[in-house]
PDB file of C-alpha atoms and ligand atoms in Angstrom:
ATOM      1  CA  UNK A  22      49.736  -5.714 -21.701  1.00 69.00           C
ATOM      2  CA  UNK A  23      45.964  -6.330 -21.821  1.00 89.00           C
ATOM      3  CA  UNK A  24      44.066  -6.838 -18.578  1.00 96.00           C
ATOM      4  CA  UNK A  25      42.460 -10.339 -18.625  1.00 96.00           C
ATOM      5  CA  UNK A  26      39.781  -9.166 -16.188  1.00 98.00           C
ATOM      6  CA  UNK A  27      38.658  -6.237 -18.377  1.00 98.00           C
ATOM      7  CA  UNK A  28      34.983  -6.530 -19.414  1.00 98.00           C
ATOM      8  CA  UNK A  29      34.843  -3.437 -21.624  1.00 98.00           C
ATOM      9  CA  UNK A  30      32.544  -4.048 -24.591  1.00 97.00           C
ATOM     10  CA  UNK A  31      30.808  -7.012 -22.936  1.00 98.00           C
ATOM     11  CA  UNK A  32      27.098  -7.178 -22.053  1.00 98.00           C
ATOM     12  CA  UNK A  33      25.992  -8.915 -18.838  1.00 98.00           C
ATOM     13  CA  UNK A  34      22.520 -10.011 -17.720  1.00 99.00           C
ATOM     14  CA  UNK A  35      22.200 -10.277 -13.932  1.00 98.00           C
ATOM     15  CA  UNK A  36      18.955 -11.648 -12.489  1.00 98.00           C
ATOM     16  CA  UNK A  37      17.752 -10.482  -9.075  1.00 98.00           C
ATOM     17  CA  UNK A  38      19.991  -7.426  -9.425  1.00 98.00           C
ATOM     18  CA  UNK A  39      17.882  -5.062  -7.316  1.00 98.00           C
ATOM     19  CA  UNK A  40      19.444  -6.070  -3.995  1.00 97.00           C
ATOM     20  CA  UNK A  41      21.918  -8.291  -2.143  1.00 97.00           C
ATOM     21  CA  UNK A  42      24.378 -10.531  -3.978  1.00 98.00           C
ATOM     22  CA  UNK A  43      22.866  -9.773  -7.407  1.00 98.00           C
ATOM     23  CA  UNK A  44      23.346  -6.061  -6.888  1.00 98.00           C
ATOM     24  CA  UNK A  45      26.923  -6.659  -5.687  1.00 98.00           C
ATOM     25  CA  UNK A  46      27.659  -8.660  -8.843  1.00 98.00           C
ATOM     26  CA  UNK A  47      26.034  -6.110 -11.174  1.00 98.00           C
ATOM     27  CA  UNK A  48      28.149  -3.342  -9.643  1.00 98.00           C
ATOM     28  CA  UNK A  49      31.382  -5.370  -9.860  1.00 98.00           C
ATOM     29  CA  UNK A  50      30.787  -6.315 -13.511  1.00 98.00           C
ATOM     30  CA  UNK A  51      30.001  -2.667 -14.320  1.00 98.00           C
ATOM     31  CA  UNK A  52      33.185  -1.528 -12.559  1.00 98.00           C
ATOM     32  CA  UNK A  53      35.089  -3.983 -14.772  1.00 98.00           C
ATOM     33  CA  UNK A  54      33.512  -2.315 -17.824  1.00 98.00           C
ATOM     34  CA  UNK A  55      30.488  -4.470 -18.775  1.00 98.00           C
ATOM     35  CA  UNK A  56      27.148  -2.995 -19.836  1.00 98.00           C
ATOM     36  CA  UNK A  57      24.447  -4.295 -17.505  1.00 98.00           C
ATOM     37  CA  UNK A  58      20.922  -5.622 -18.056  1.00 98.00           C
ATOM     38  CA  UNK A  59      19.510  -5.797 -14.536  1.00 98.00           C
ATOM     39  CA  UNK A  60      16.610  -8.249 -14.381  1.00 98.00           C
ATOM     40  CA  UNK A  61      14.095  -8.546 -11.558  1.00 98.00           C
ATOM     41  CA  UNK A  62      10.554  -8.135 -10.292  1.00 98.00           C
ATOM     42  CA  UNK A  63      11.206  -5.161  -7.944  1.00 97.00           C
ATOM     43  CA  UNK A  64      12.378  -1.581  -8.426  1.00 97.00           C
ATOM     44  CA  UNK A  65      15.920  -1.282  -9.822  1.00 97.00           C
ATOM     45  CA  UNK A  66      16.208   2.339  -8.682  1.00 97.00           C
ATOM     46  CA  UNK A  67      19.046   1.745  -6.191  1.00 97.00           C
ATOM     47  CA  UNK A  68      21.059  -0.502  -8.547  1.00 98.00           C
ATOM     48  CA  UNK A  69      20.517   1.948 -11.412  1.00 97.00           C
ATOM     49  CA  UNK A  70      21.930   4.848  -9.435  1.00 97.00           C
ATOM     50  CA  UNK A  71      25.025   2.879  -8.296  1.00 97.00           C
ATOM     51  CA  UNK A  72      25.772   1.330 -11.716  1.00 97.00           C
ATOM     52  CA  UNK A  73      25.293   4.661 -13.496  1.00 94.00           C
ATOM     53  CA  UNK A  74      28.223   6.147 -11.550  1.00 97.00           C
ATOM     54  CA  UNK A  75      30.527   3.698 -13.402  1.00 97.00           C
ATOM     55  CA  UNK A  76      29.534   5.179 -16.781  1.00 97.00           C
ATOM     56  CA  UNK A  77      28.566   1.869 -18.431  1.00 98.00           C
ATOM     57  CA  UNK A  78      25.357   1.384 -20.406  1.00 98.00           C
ATOM     58  CA  UNK A  79      22.487   0.045 -18.297  1.00 98.00           C
ATOM     59  CA  UNK A  80      18.996  -1.257 -18.854  1.00 98.00           C
ATOM     60  CA  UNK A  81      16.546  -2.658 -16.337  1.00 98.00           C
ATOM     61  CA  UNK A  82      14.171  -5.434 -17.373  1.00 98.00           C
ATOM     62  CA  UNK A  83      11.136  -6.228 -15.221  1.00 98.00           C
ATOM     63  CA  UNK A  84      10.543  -9.985 -15.112  1.00 98.00           C
ATOM     64  CA  UNK A  85       9.146 -12.499 -12.631  1.00 98.00           C
ATOM     65  CA  UNK A  86      11.314 -15.626 -12.774  1.00 98.00           C
ATOM     66  CA  UNK A  87       8.826 -17.684 -10.763  1.00 98.00           C
ATOM     67  CA  UNK A  88       7.975 -19.113 -14.199  1.00 98.00           C
ATOM     68  CA  UNK A  89       9.992 -19.499 -17.389  1.00 98.00           C
ATOM     69  CA  UNK A  90       7.559 -17.303 -19.366  1.00 98.00           C
ATOM     70  CA  UNK A  91       9.924 -14.290 -19.580  1.00 98.00           C
ATOM     71  CA  UNK A  92      13.192 -16.057 -20.512  1.00 98.00           C
ATOM     72  CA  UNK A  93      13.109 -15.445 -24.282  1.00 98.00           C
ATOM     73  CA  UNK A  94      12.068 -11.826 -23.934  1.00 98.00           C
ATOM     74  CA  UNK A  95      14.889 -11.172 -21.412  1.00 98.00           C
ATOM     75  CA  UNK A  96      17.436 -12.282 -24.026  1.00 98.00           C
ATOM     76  CA  UNK A  97      15.685 -10.405 -26.862  1.00 98.00           C
ATOM     77  CA  UNK A  98      15.377  -7.170 -24.881  1.00 98.00           C
ATOM     78  CA  UNK A  99      19.025  -7.322 -23.778  1.00 98.00           C
ATOM     79  CA  UNK A 100      20.287  -7.851 -27.329  1.00 98.00           C
ATOM     80  CA  UNK A 101      17.988  -5.135 -28.669  1.00 98.00           C
ATOM     81  CA  UNK A 102      18.937  -2.565 -25.992  1.00 98.00           C
ATOM     82  CA  UNK A 103      22.637  -3.304 -25.490  1.00 98.00           C
ATOM     83  CA  UNK A 104      23.671  -4.968 -28.758  1.00 98.00           C
ATOM     84  CA  UNK A 105      24.558  -8.450 -27.494  1.00 98.00           C
ATOM     85  CA  UNK A 106      24.679 -10.856 -24.551  1.00 98.00           C
ATOM     86  CA  UNK A 107      28.072 -12.157 -23.428  1.00 98.00           C
ATOM     87  CA  UNK A 108      27.571 -12.927 -19.734  1.00 99.00           C
ATOM     88  CA  UNK A 109      24.571 -14.382 -17.864  1.00 99.00           C
ATOM     89  CA  UNK A 110      24.456 -14.463 -14.067  1.00 99.00           C
ATOM     90  CA  UNK A 111      21.604 -16.633 -12.741  1.00 99.00           C
ATOM     91  CA  UNK A 112      21.347 -15.081  -9.289  1.00 98.00           C
ATOM     92  CA  UNK A 113      17.594 -14.703  -8.567  1.00 98.00           C
ATOM     93  CA  UNK A 114      16.650 -17.124  -5.842  1.00 98.00           C
ATOM     94  CA  UNK A 115      14.404 -17.693  -2.854  1.00 97.00           C
ATOM     95  CA  UNK A 116      14.367 -19.839   0.252  1.00 96.00           C
ATOM     96  CA  UNK A 117      11.481 -21.359   2.264  1.00 97.00           C
ATOM     97  CA  UNK A 118      12.125 -22.716   5.757  1.00 95.00           C
ATOM     98  CA  UNK A 119      10.127 -25.502   7.428  1.00 97.00           C
ATOM     99  CA  UNK A 120      10.740 -28.954   8.897  1.00 98.00           C
ATOM    100  CA  UNK A 121      10.908 -31.597   6.147  1.00 98.00           C
ATOM    101  CA  UNK A 122       8.025 -33.455   7.823  1.00 98.00           C
ATOM    102  CA  UNK A 123       5.701 -30.455   7.356  1.00 98.00           C
ATOM    103  CA  UNK A 124       7.078 -29.097   4.067  1.00 98.00           C
ATOM    104  CA  UNK A 125       4.371 -28.186   1.503  1.00 98.00           C
ATOM    105  CA  UNK A 126       4.207 -28.843  -2.210  1.00 98.00           C
ATOM    106  CA  UNK A 127       3.814 -25.089  -2.758  1.00 98.00           C
ATOM    107  CA  UNK A 128       7.092 -24.372  -0.914  1.00 98.00           C
ATOM    108  CA  UNK A 129       8.764 -27.125  -2.938  1.00 98.00           C
ATOM    109  CA  UNK A 130       7.525 -25.934  -6.359  1.00 98.00           C
ATOM    110  CA  UNK A 131       8.038 -22.200  -5.786  1.00 98.00           C
ATOM    111  CA  UNK A 132      11.683 -22.631  -4.817  1.00 98.00           C
ATOM    112  CA  UNK A 133      12.490 -25.242  -7.465  1.00 98.00           C
ATOM    113  CA  UNK A 134      10.830 -23.187 -10.220  1.00 98.00           C
ATOM    114  CA  UNK A 135      12.719 -20.009  -9.381  1.00 98.00           C
ATOM    115  CA  UNK A 136      16.114 -21.370  -8.335  1.00 98.00           C
ATOM    116  CA  UNK A 137      16.502 -24.258 -10.766  1.00 98.00           C
ATOM    117  CA  UNK A 138      13.945 -24.355 -13.599  1.00 98.00           C
ATOM    118  CA  UNK A 139      14.180 -20.674 -14.522  1.00 98.00           C
ATOM    119  CA  UNK A 140      17.990 -20.731 -14.267  1.00 98.00           C
ATOM    120  CA  UNK A 141      18.141 -23.693 -16.668  1.00 99.00           C
ATOM    121  CA  UNK A 142      15.736 -22.271 -19.244  1.00 99.00           C
ATOM    122  CA  UNK A 143      17.243 -18.772 -19.112  1.00 99.00           C
ATOM    123  CA  UNK A 144      20.660 -20.408 -19.683  1.00 99.00           C
ATOM    124  CA  UNK A 145      19.185 -22.269 -22.657  1.00 98.00           C
ATOM    125  CA  UNK A 146      17.771 -19.049 -24.143  1.00 98.00           C
ATOM    126  CA  UNK A 147      21.060 -17.203 -23.580  1.00 98.00           C
ATOM    127  CA  UNK A 148      23.147 -20.077 -24.968  1.00 98.00           C
ATOM    128  CA  UNK A 149      21.141 -20.102 -28.193  1.00 98.00           C
ATOM    129  CA  UNK A 150      22.432 -16.550 -28.697  1.00 97.00           C
ATOM    130  CA  UNK A 151      25.945 -17.251 -27.350  1.00 98.00           C
ATOM    131  CA  UNK A 152      26.488 -20.342 -29.535  1.00 97.00           C
ATOM    132  CA  UNK A 153      25.737 -18.185 -32.586  1.00 95.00           C
ATOM    133  CA  UNK A 154      28.297 -15.653 -31.371  1.00 96.00           C
ATOM    134  CA  UNK A 155      30.851 -18.389 -30.600  1.00 96.00           C
ATOM    135  CA  UNK A 156      31.464 -17.321 -26.998  1.00 98.00           C
ATOM    136  CA  UNK A 157      29.733 -16.709 -23.679  1.00 98.00           C
ATOM    137  CA  UNK A 158      29.990 -16.945 -19.902  1.00 98.00           C
ATOM    138  CA  UNK A 159      27.232 -18.346 -17.681  1.00 99.00           C
ATOM    139  CA  UNK A 160      27.570 -18.055 -13.909  1.00 99.00           C
ATOM    140  CA  UNK A 161      25.067 -19.769 -11.620  1.00 99.00           C
ATOM    141  CA  UNK A 162      24.755 -18.634  -8.027  1.00 98.00           C
ATOM    142  CA  UNK A 163      24.832 -21.890  -6.110  1.00 98.00           C
ATOM    143  CA  UNK A 164      25.218 -22.240  -2.318  1.00 98.00           C
ATOM    144  CA  UNK A 165      26.930 -24.166   0.447  1.00 98.00           C
ATOM    145  CA  UNK A 166      23.760 -26.276   0.129  1.00 98.00           C
ATOM    146  CA  UNK A 167      25.193 -27.428  -3.222  1.00 98.00           C
ATOM    147  CA  UNK A 168      27.678 -29.356  -1.040  1.00 98.00           C
ATOM    148  CA  UNK A 169      25.901 -29.823   2.298  1.00 97.00           C
ATOM    149  CA  UNK A 170      22.463 -30.946   3.456  1.00 98.00           C
ATOM    150  CA  UNK A 171      21.413 -28.165   5.802  1.00 96.00           C
ATOM    151  CA  UNK A 172      18.248 -28.330   7.907  1.00 94.00           C
ATOM    152  CA  UNK A 173      14.651 -27.122   7.338  1.00 95.00           C
ATOM    153  CA  UNK A 174      15.284 -26.025   3.742  1.00 97.00           C
ATOM    154  CA  UNK A 175      14.541 -29.143   1.641  1.00 98.00           C
ATOM    155  CA  UNK A 176      13.569 -27.432  -1.624  1.00 98.00           C
ATOM    156  CA  UNK A 177      16.442 -24.945  -1.322  1.00 98.00           C
ATOM    157  CA  UNK A 178      18.979 -27.754  -0.837  1.00 98.00           C
ATOM    158  CA  UNK A 179      17.448 -29.697  -3.739  1.00 98.00           C
ATOM    159  CA  UNK A 180      17.515 -26.652  -5.999  1.00 99.00           C
ATOM    160  CA  UNK A 181      21.090 -25.628  -5.182  1.00 98.00           C
ATOM    161  CA  UNK A 182      22.420 -29.200  -5.402  1.00 98.00           C
ATOM    162  CA  UNK A 183      20.582 -29.452  -8.735  1.00 98.00           C
ATOM    163  CA  UNK A 184      22.094 -26.173  -9.899  1.00 98.00           C
ATOM    164  CA  UNK A 185      25.605 -27.511  -9.248  1.00 98.00           C
ATOM    165  CA  UNK A 186      24.737 -30.593 -11.314  1.00 98.00           C
ATOM    166  CA  UNK A 187      23.281 -28.528 -14.157  1.00 98.00           C
ATOM    167  CA  UNK A 188      26.401 -26.325 -14.084  1.00 99.00           C
ATOM    168  CA  UNK A 189      28.521 -29.416 -14.738  1.00 98.00           C
ATOM    169  CA  UNK A 190      26.161 -30.816 -17.399  1.00 98.00           C
ATOM    170  CA  UNK A 191      25.977 -27.539 -19.333  1.00 98.00           C
ATOM    171  CA  UNK A 192      29.757 -27.128 -19.104  1.00 98.00           C
ATOM    172  CA  UNK A 193      30.171 -30.581 -20.678  1.00 98.00           C
ATOM    173  CA  UNK A 194      27.718 -29.787 -23.496  1.00 98.00           C
ATOM    174  CA  UNK A 195      28.776 -26.211 -24.240  1.00 98.00           C
ATOM    175  CA  UNK A 196      32.514 -25.915 -23.437  1.00 98.00           C
ATOM    176  CA  UNK A 197      33.478 -26.886 -26.994  1.00 98.00           C
ATOM    177  CA  UNK A 198      31.052 -24.255 -28.298  1.00 98.00           C
ATOM    178  CA  UNK A 199      32.983 -21.465 -26.570  1.00 98.00           C
ATOM    179  CA  UNK A 200      30.720 -21.105 -23.532  1.00 98.00           C
ATOM    180  CA  UNK A 201      32.061 -21.328 -19.987  1.00 99.00           C
ATOM    181  CA  UNK A 202      29.450 -22.496 -17.471  1.00 99.00           C
ATOM    182  CA  UNK A 203      30.517 -22.215 -13.827  1.00 99.00           C
ATOM    183  CA  UNK A 204      28.975 -21.437 -10.454  1.00 99.00           C
ATOM    184  CA  UNK A 205      29.781 -19.445  -7.345  1.00 98.00           C
ATOM    185  CA  UNK A 206      28.776 -20.866  -3.972  1.00 98.00           C
ATOM    186  CA  UNK A 207      28.400 -17.967  -1.533  1.00 98.00           C
ATOM    187  CA  UNK A 208      28.778 -18.756   2.144  1.00 98.00           C
ATOM    188  CA  UNK A 209      26.751 -16.780   4.686  1.00 97.00           C
ATOM    189  CA  UNK A 210      26.081 -13.276   3.352  1.00 97.00           C
ATOM    190  CA  UNK A 211      24.274 -10.288   4.817  1.00 97.00           C
ATOM    191  CA  UNK A 212      21.178 -10.064   2.576  1.00 95.00           C
ATOM    192  CA  UNK A 213      17.385 -10.393   2.826  1.00 92.00           C
ATOM    193  CA  UNK A 214      17.829 -14.152   2.326  1.00 89.00           C
ATOM    194  CA  UNK A 215      19.554 -14.536   5.711  1.00 93.00           C
ATOM    195  CA  UNK A 216      17.618 -12.034   7.855  1.00 93.00           C
ATOM    196  CA  UNK A 217      15.945 -14.825   9.863  1.00 90.00           C
ATOM    197  CA  UNK A 218      19.297 -16.506  10.620  1.00 90.00           C
ATOM    198  CA  UNK A 219      20.984 -13.284  11.689  1.00 94.00           C
ATOM    199  CA  UNK A 220      18.037 -12.352  13.934  1.00 95.00           C
ATOM    200  CA  UNK A 221      18.282 -15.716  15.761  1.00 94.00           C
ATOM    201  CA  UNK A 222      20.990 -14.984  18.361  1.00 95.00           C
ATOM    202  CA  UNK A 223      22.029 -18.632  18.867  1.00 96.00           C
ATOM    203  CA  UNK A 224      22.061 -19.519  15.163  1.00 93.00           C
ATOM    204  CA  UNK A 225      23.989 -16.333  14.384  1.00 95.00           C
ATOM    205  CA  UNK A 226      26.643 -17.235  16.973  1.00 96.00           C
ATOM    206  CA  UNK A 227      26.878 -20.846  15.701  1.00 95.00           C
ATOM    207  CA  UNK A 228      27.364 -19.668  12.125  1.00 95.00           C
ATOM    208  CA  UNK A 229      29.940 -17.019  13.001  1.00 96.00           C
ATOM    209  CA  UNK A 230      31.802 -19.535  15.151  1.00 96.00           C
ATOM    210  CA  UNK A 231      32.379 -21.767  12.120  1.00 96.00           C
ATOM    211  CA  UNK A 232      33.509 -19.116   9.636  1.00 98.00           C
ATOM    212  CA  UNK A 233      37.333 -18.929   9.669  1.00 98.00           C
ATOM    213  CA  UNK A 234      37.196 -15.329   8.394  1.00 98.00           C
ATOM    214  CA  UNK A 235      35.170 -14.502  11.538  1.00 97.00           C
ATOM    215  CA  UNK A 236      32.508 -12.416   9.792  1.00 97.00           C
ATOM    216  CA  UNK A 237      29.483 -12.657   7.501  1.00 98.00           C
ATOM    217  CA  UNK A 238      30.099 -11.928   3.804  1.00 98.00           C
ATOM    218  CA  UNK A 239      29.016  -8.638   2.259  1.00 97.00           C
ATOM    219  CA  UNK A 240      27.577  -8.469  -1.300  1.00 96.00           C
ATOM    220  CA  UNK A 241      30.785  -6.708  -2.407  1.00 93.00           C
ATOM    221  CA  UNK A 242      32.785  -9.826  -1.380  1.00 97.00           C
ATOM    222  CA  UNK A 243      31.308 -11.760  -4.361  1.00 97.00           C
ATOM    223  CA  UNK A 244      32.357  -9.286  -7.056  1.00 97.00           C
ATOM    224  CA  UNK A 245      35.911 -10.523  -7.648  1.00 98.00           C
ATOM    225  CA  UNK A 246      34.853 -14.136  -8.264  1.00 98.00           C
ATOM    226  CA  UNK A 247      32.084 -12.969 -10.621  1.00 98.00           C
ATOM    227  CA  UNK A 248      34.463 -10.777 -12.633  1.00 98.00           C
ATOM    228  CA  UNK A 249      36.949 -13.668 -12.850  1.00 98.00           C
ATOM    229  CA  UNK A 250      34.321 -16.128 -14.147  1.00 98.00           C
ATOM    230  CA  UNK A 251      32.909 -13.501 -16.547  1.00 98.00           C
ATOM    231  CA  UNK A 252      36.291 -12.579 -18.026  1.00 98.00           C
ATOM    232  CA  UNK A 253      38.869 -14.117 -20.361  1.00 98.00           C
ATOM    233  CA  UNK A 254      40.941 -14.902 -17.242  1.00 98.00           C
ATOM    234  CA  UNK A 255      38.691 -17.975 -16.807  1.00 98.00           C
ATOM    235  CA  UNK A 256      38.580 -19.149 -20.434  1.00 98.00           C
ATOM    236  CA  UNK A 257      39.819 -22.657 -19.492  1.00 98.00           C
ATOM    237  CA  UNK A 258      37.644 -22.965 -16.369  1.00 98.00           C
ATOM    238  CA  UNK A 259      34.550 -25.119 -16.987  1.00 98.00           C
ATOM    239  CA  UNK A 260      31.957 -26.716 -14.700  1.00 98.00           C
ATOM    240  CA  UNK A 261      33.438 -25.601 -11.405  1.00 98.00           C
ATOM    241  CA  UNK A 262      31.545 -24.475  -8.292  1.00 98.00           C
ATOM    242  CA  UNK A 263      33.715 -21.831  -6.638  1.00 98.00           C
ATOM    243  CA  UNK A 264      33.037 -21.291  -2.923  1.00 98.00           C
ATOM    244  CA  UNK A 265      33.271 -17.710  -1.659  1.00 98.00           C
ATOM    245  CA  UNK A 266      32.588 -18.531   1.948  1.00 98.00           C
ATOM    246  CA  UNK A 267      35.148 -17.049   4.314  1.00 98.00           C
ATOM    247  CA  UNK A 268      36.613 -20.555   4.622  1.00 98.00           C
ATOM    248  CA  UNK A 269      33.407 -22.320   5.811  1.00 98.00           C
ATOM    249  CA  UNK A 270      33.935 -25.453   3.679  1.00 97.00           C
ATOM    250  CA  UNK A 271      37.561 -25.694   4.756  1.00 97.00           C
ATOM    251  CA  UNK A 272      36.468 -26.454   8.341  1.00 94.00           C
TER     252      UNK A 272
HETATM  253  P1  LIG B   1      17.984 -11.595  -1.619  1.00 96.53           P
HETATM  254  O1  LIG B   1      18.480 -10.289  -1.136  1.00 96.53           O
HETATM  255  O2  LIG B   1      16.715 -12.144  -1.105  1.00 96.53           O
HETATM  256  O3  LIG B   1      17.982 -11.555  -3.205  1.00 96.53           O
HETATM  257  C1  LIG B   1      17.304 -12.494  -3.982  1.00 96.53           C
HETATM  258  C2  LIG B   1      17.061 -11.869  -5.342  1.00 96.53           C
HETATM  259  O4  LIG B   1      16.316 -12.783  -6.157  1.00 96.53           O
HETATM  260  C3  LIG B   1      16.236 -10.593  -5.221  1.00 96.53           C
HETATM  261  O5  LIG B   1      16.645  -9.695  -6.210  1.00 96.53           O
HETATM  262  C4  LIG B   1      14.842 -11.127  -5.515  1.00 96.53           C
HETATM  263  O6  LIG B   1      13.950 -10.145  -5.954  1.00 96.53           O
HETATM  264  C5  LIG B   1      15.177 -12.087  -6.633  1.00 96.53           C
HETATM  265  N1  LIG B   1      14.053 -12.970  -6.888  1.00 96.53           N
HETATM  266  C6  LIG B   1      13.500 -13.881  -6.069  1.00 96.53           C
HETATM  267  N2  LIG B   1      12.429 -14.435  -6.657  1.00 96.53           N
HETATM  268  C7  LIG B   1      12.310 -13.862  -7.886  1.00 96.53           C
HETATM  269  C8  LIG B   1      11.396 -13.993  -8.961  1.00 96.53           C
HETATM  270  N3  LIG B   1      10.354 -14.842  -8.900  1.00 96.53           N
HETATM  271  N4  LIG B   1      11.588 -13.242 -10.063  1.00 96.53           N
HETATM  272  C9  LIG B   1      12.613 -12.375 -10.137  1.00 96.53           C
HETATM  273  N5  LIG B   1      13.502 -12.185  -9.148  1.00 96.53           N
HETATM  274  C10 LIG B   1      13.344 -12.916  -8.040  1.00 96.53           C
HETATM  275  O7  LIG B   1      19.062 -12.701  -1.268  1.00 96.53           O
HETATM  276  P2  LIG B   1      20.560 -12.933  -1.758  1.00 96.53           P
HETATM  277  O8  LIG B   1      21.239 -13.553  -0.615  1.00 96.53           O
HETATM  278  O9  LIG B   1      21.134 -11.711  -2.383  1.00 96.53           O
HETATM  279  O10 LIG B   1      20.327 -14.058  -2.847  1.00 96.53           O
HETATM  280  C11 LIG B   1      20.889 -14.024  -4.148  1.00 96.53           C
HETATM  281  C12 LIG B   1      21.278 -15.435  -4.551  1.00 96.53           C
HETATM  282  O11 LIG B   1      22.345 -15.871  -3.697  1.00 96.53           O
HETATM  283  C13 LIG B   1      20.157 -16.455  -4.378  1.00 96.53           C
HETATM  284  O12 LIG B   1      20.168 -17.372  -5.454  1.00 96.53           O
HETATM  285  C14 LIG B   1      20.529 -17.145  -3.080  1.00 96.53           C
HETATM  286  O13 LIG B   1      20.021 -18.446  -2.997  1.00 96.53           O
HETATM  287  C15 LIG B   1      22.031 -17.137  -3.191  1.00 96.53           C
HETATM  288  N6  LIG B   1      22.749 -17.362  -1.921  1.00 96.53           N
HETATM  289  C16 LIG B   1      22.659 -16.477  -0.904  1.00 96.53           C
HETATM  290  C17 LIG B   1      23.379 -16.714   0.264  1.00 96.53           C
HETATM  291  C18 LIG B   1      23.363 -15.767   1.440  1.00 96.53           C
HETATM  292  O14 LIG B   1      23.976 -16.080   2.458  1.00 96.53           O
HETATM  293  N7  LIG B   1      22.716 -14.628   1.364  1.00 96.53           N
HETATM  294  C19 LIG B   1      24.165 -17.855   0.377  1.00 96.53           C
HETATM  295  C20 LIG B   1      24.218 -18.732  -0.688  1.00 96.53           C
HETATM  296  C21 LIG B   1      23.514 -18.471  -1.844  1.00 96.53           C
HETATM  297  P3  LIG B   1      12.973  -9.409  -4.850  1.00 96.53           P
HETATM  298  O15 LIG B   1      13.862  -8.443  -4.106  1.00 96.53           O
HETATM  299  O16 LIG B   1      11.956  -8.762  -5.709  1.00 96.53           O
HETATM  300  O17 LIG B   1      12.434 -10.491  -3.963  1.00 96.53           O
END
C-alpha cells in the first residue's frame, strides 16, 4: 500500500526557513522525502546541516521578501536547481508591536508587505508554474490573529486576517486547476517572533494559562500538519485554515 504522506520526488519551497517554524517545516517536509529550496535573507547554515542528514536534495536561495522583487527568480531558481516546484510554504513573516493609537505607517507597510503582499505574489508566481504542471500545494502560515483581534499588533492582525481571506480566494480560483491552497494557524510557539511575550512574566503566565495543552508549541509541532497539507492525503482539502495551537481556539 502506498503511503499518502510520502513526499518523495516532490520539490518544496519554504520561505523564512533559516529558523523557527519555517525551519521546523523544512525539516518535516525533508523527512517525508521532499527536496527543499530554503528561502530567506539570513544564513541557512543551520537548516542546511539538519536537512542534509535526511539525504534529500537541498538548495538555499537568498531573498528579501520585504518586497515582491525576488518572487519570479525564487521560482526560476527552484525549478532550475531541483527540477520542479510542487509545494510552496509562505512562512516568512514579521511582527511589530505598538498601541494602535501610536502605530506608524512604516510599521504598517513593512508587516503588510512581508506577510501578505509577498505571500500573494509568490503564490501567483508559483501557481503559474503549478497550473502548467496540473498540480501543486500552497500552504500559508496564518495565525490565531487570522481569527482573533489581539492587542498592539494592528498590521500583524490585518496581514494574518488577510492571509486567511487570500487562502480562501486562491482555493476557489485554483482548486479546479489541481492546486490545493490551505493555511496553518500556529498558536503560541517558541521562536524569535514571541521572545518579547515569553520574557514578560505576566503575559507568559496568561498565555500558558489559556493553552489546554499546558505548554508553548515547538517548531517541530508544526511538521505533521505541513506534511499533511503538502501531500496527497489532503487532495480534497481546499481553503481551510488549520489551527495547530494546543487547543487555544477551543477555549
Ligand atoms: P521567526 O523565528 O521570527 O521567523 C520568521 C522568519 O521569517 C525568519 O526566517 C525571518 O528571517 C523570515 N523573514 C522575516 N522577514 C523577512 C524578509 N523580509 N525576507 C525574508 N525572510 C524574512 O518567527 P516564527 O514564529 O518562526 O515565524 C514564522 C511564521 O509563523 C511567521 O509568518 C509568523 O507570523 C507565524 N506565526 C508564528 C507564531 C509564533 O507563535 N511563533 C504564531 C503564529 C504565526 P530572519 O531570521 O532573517 O529575520
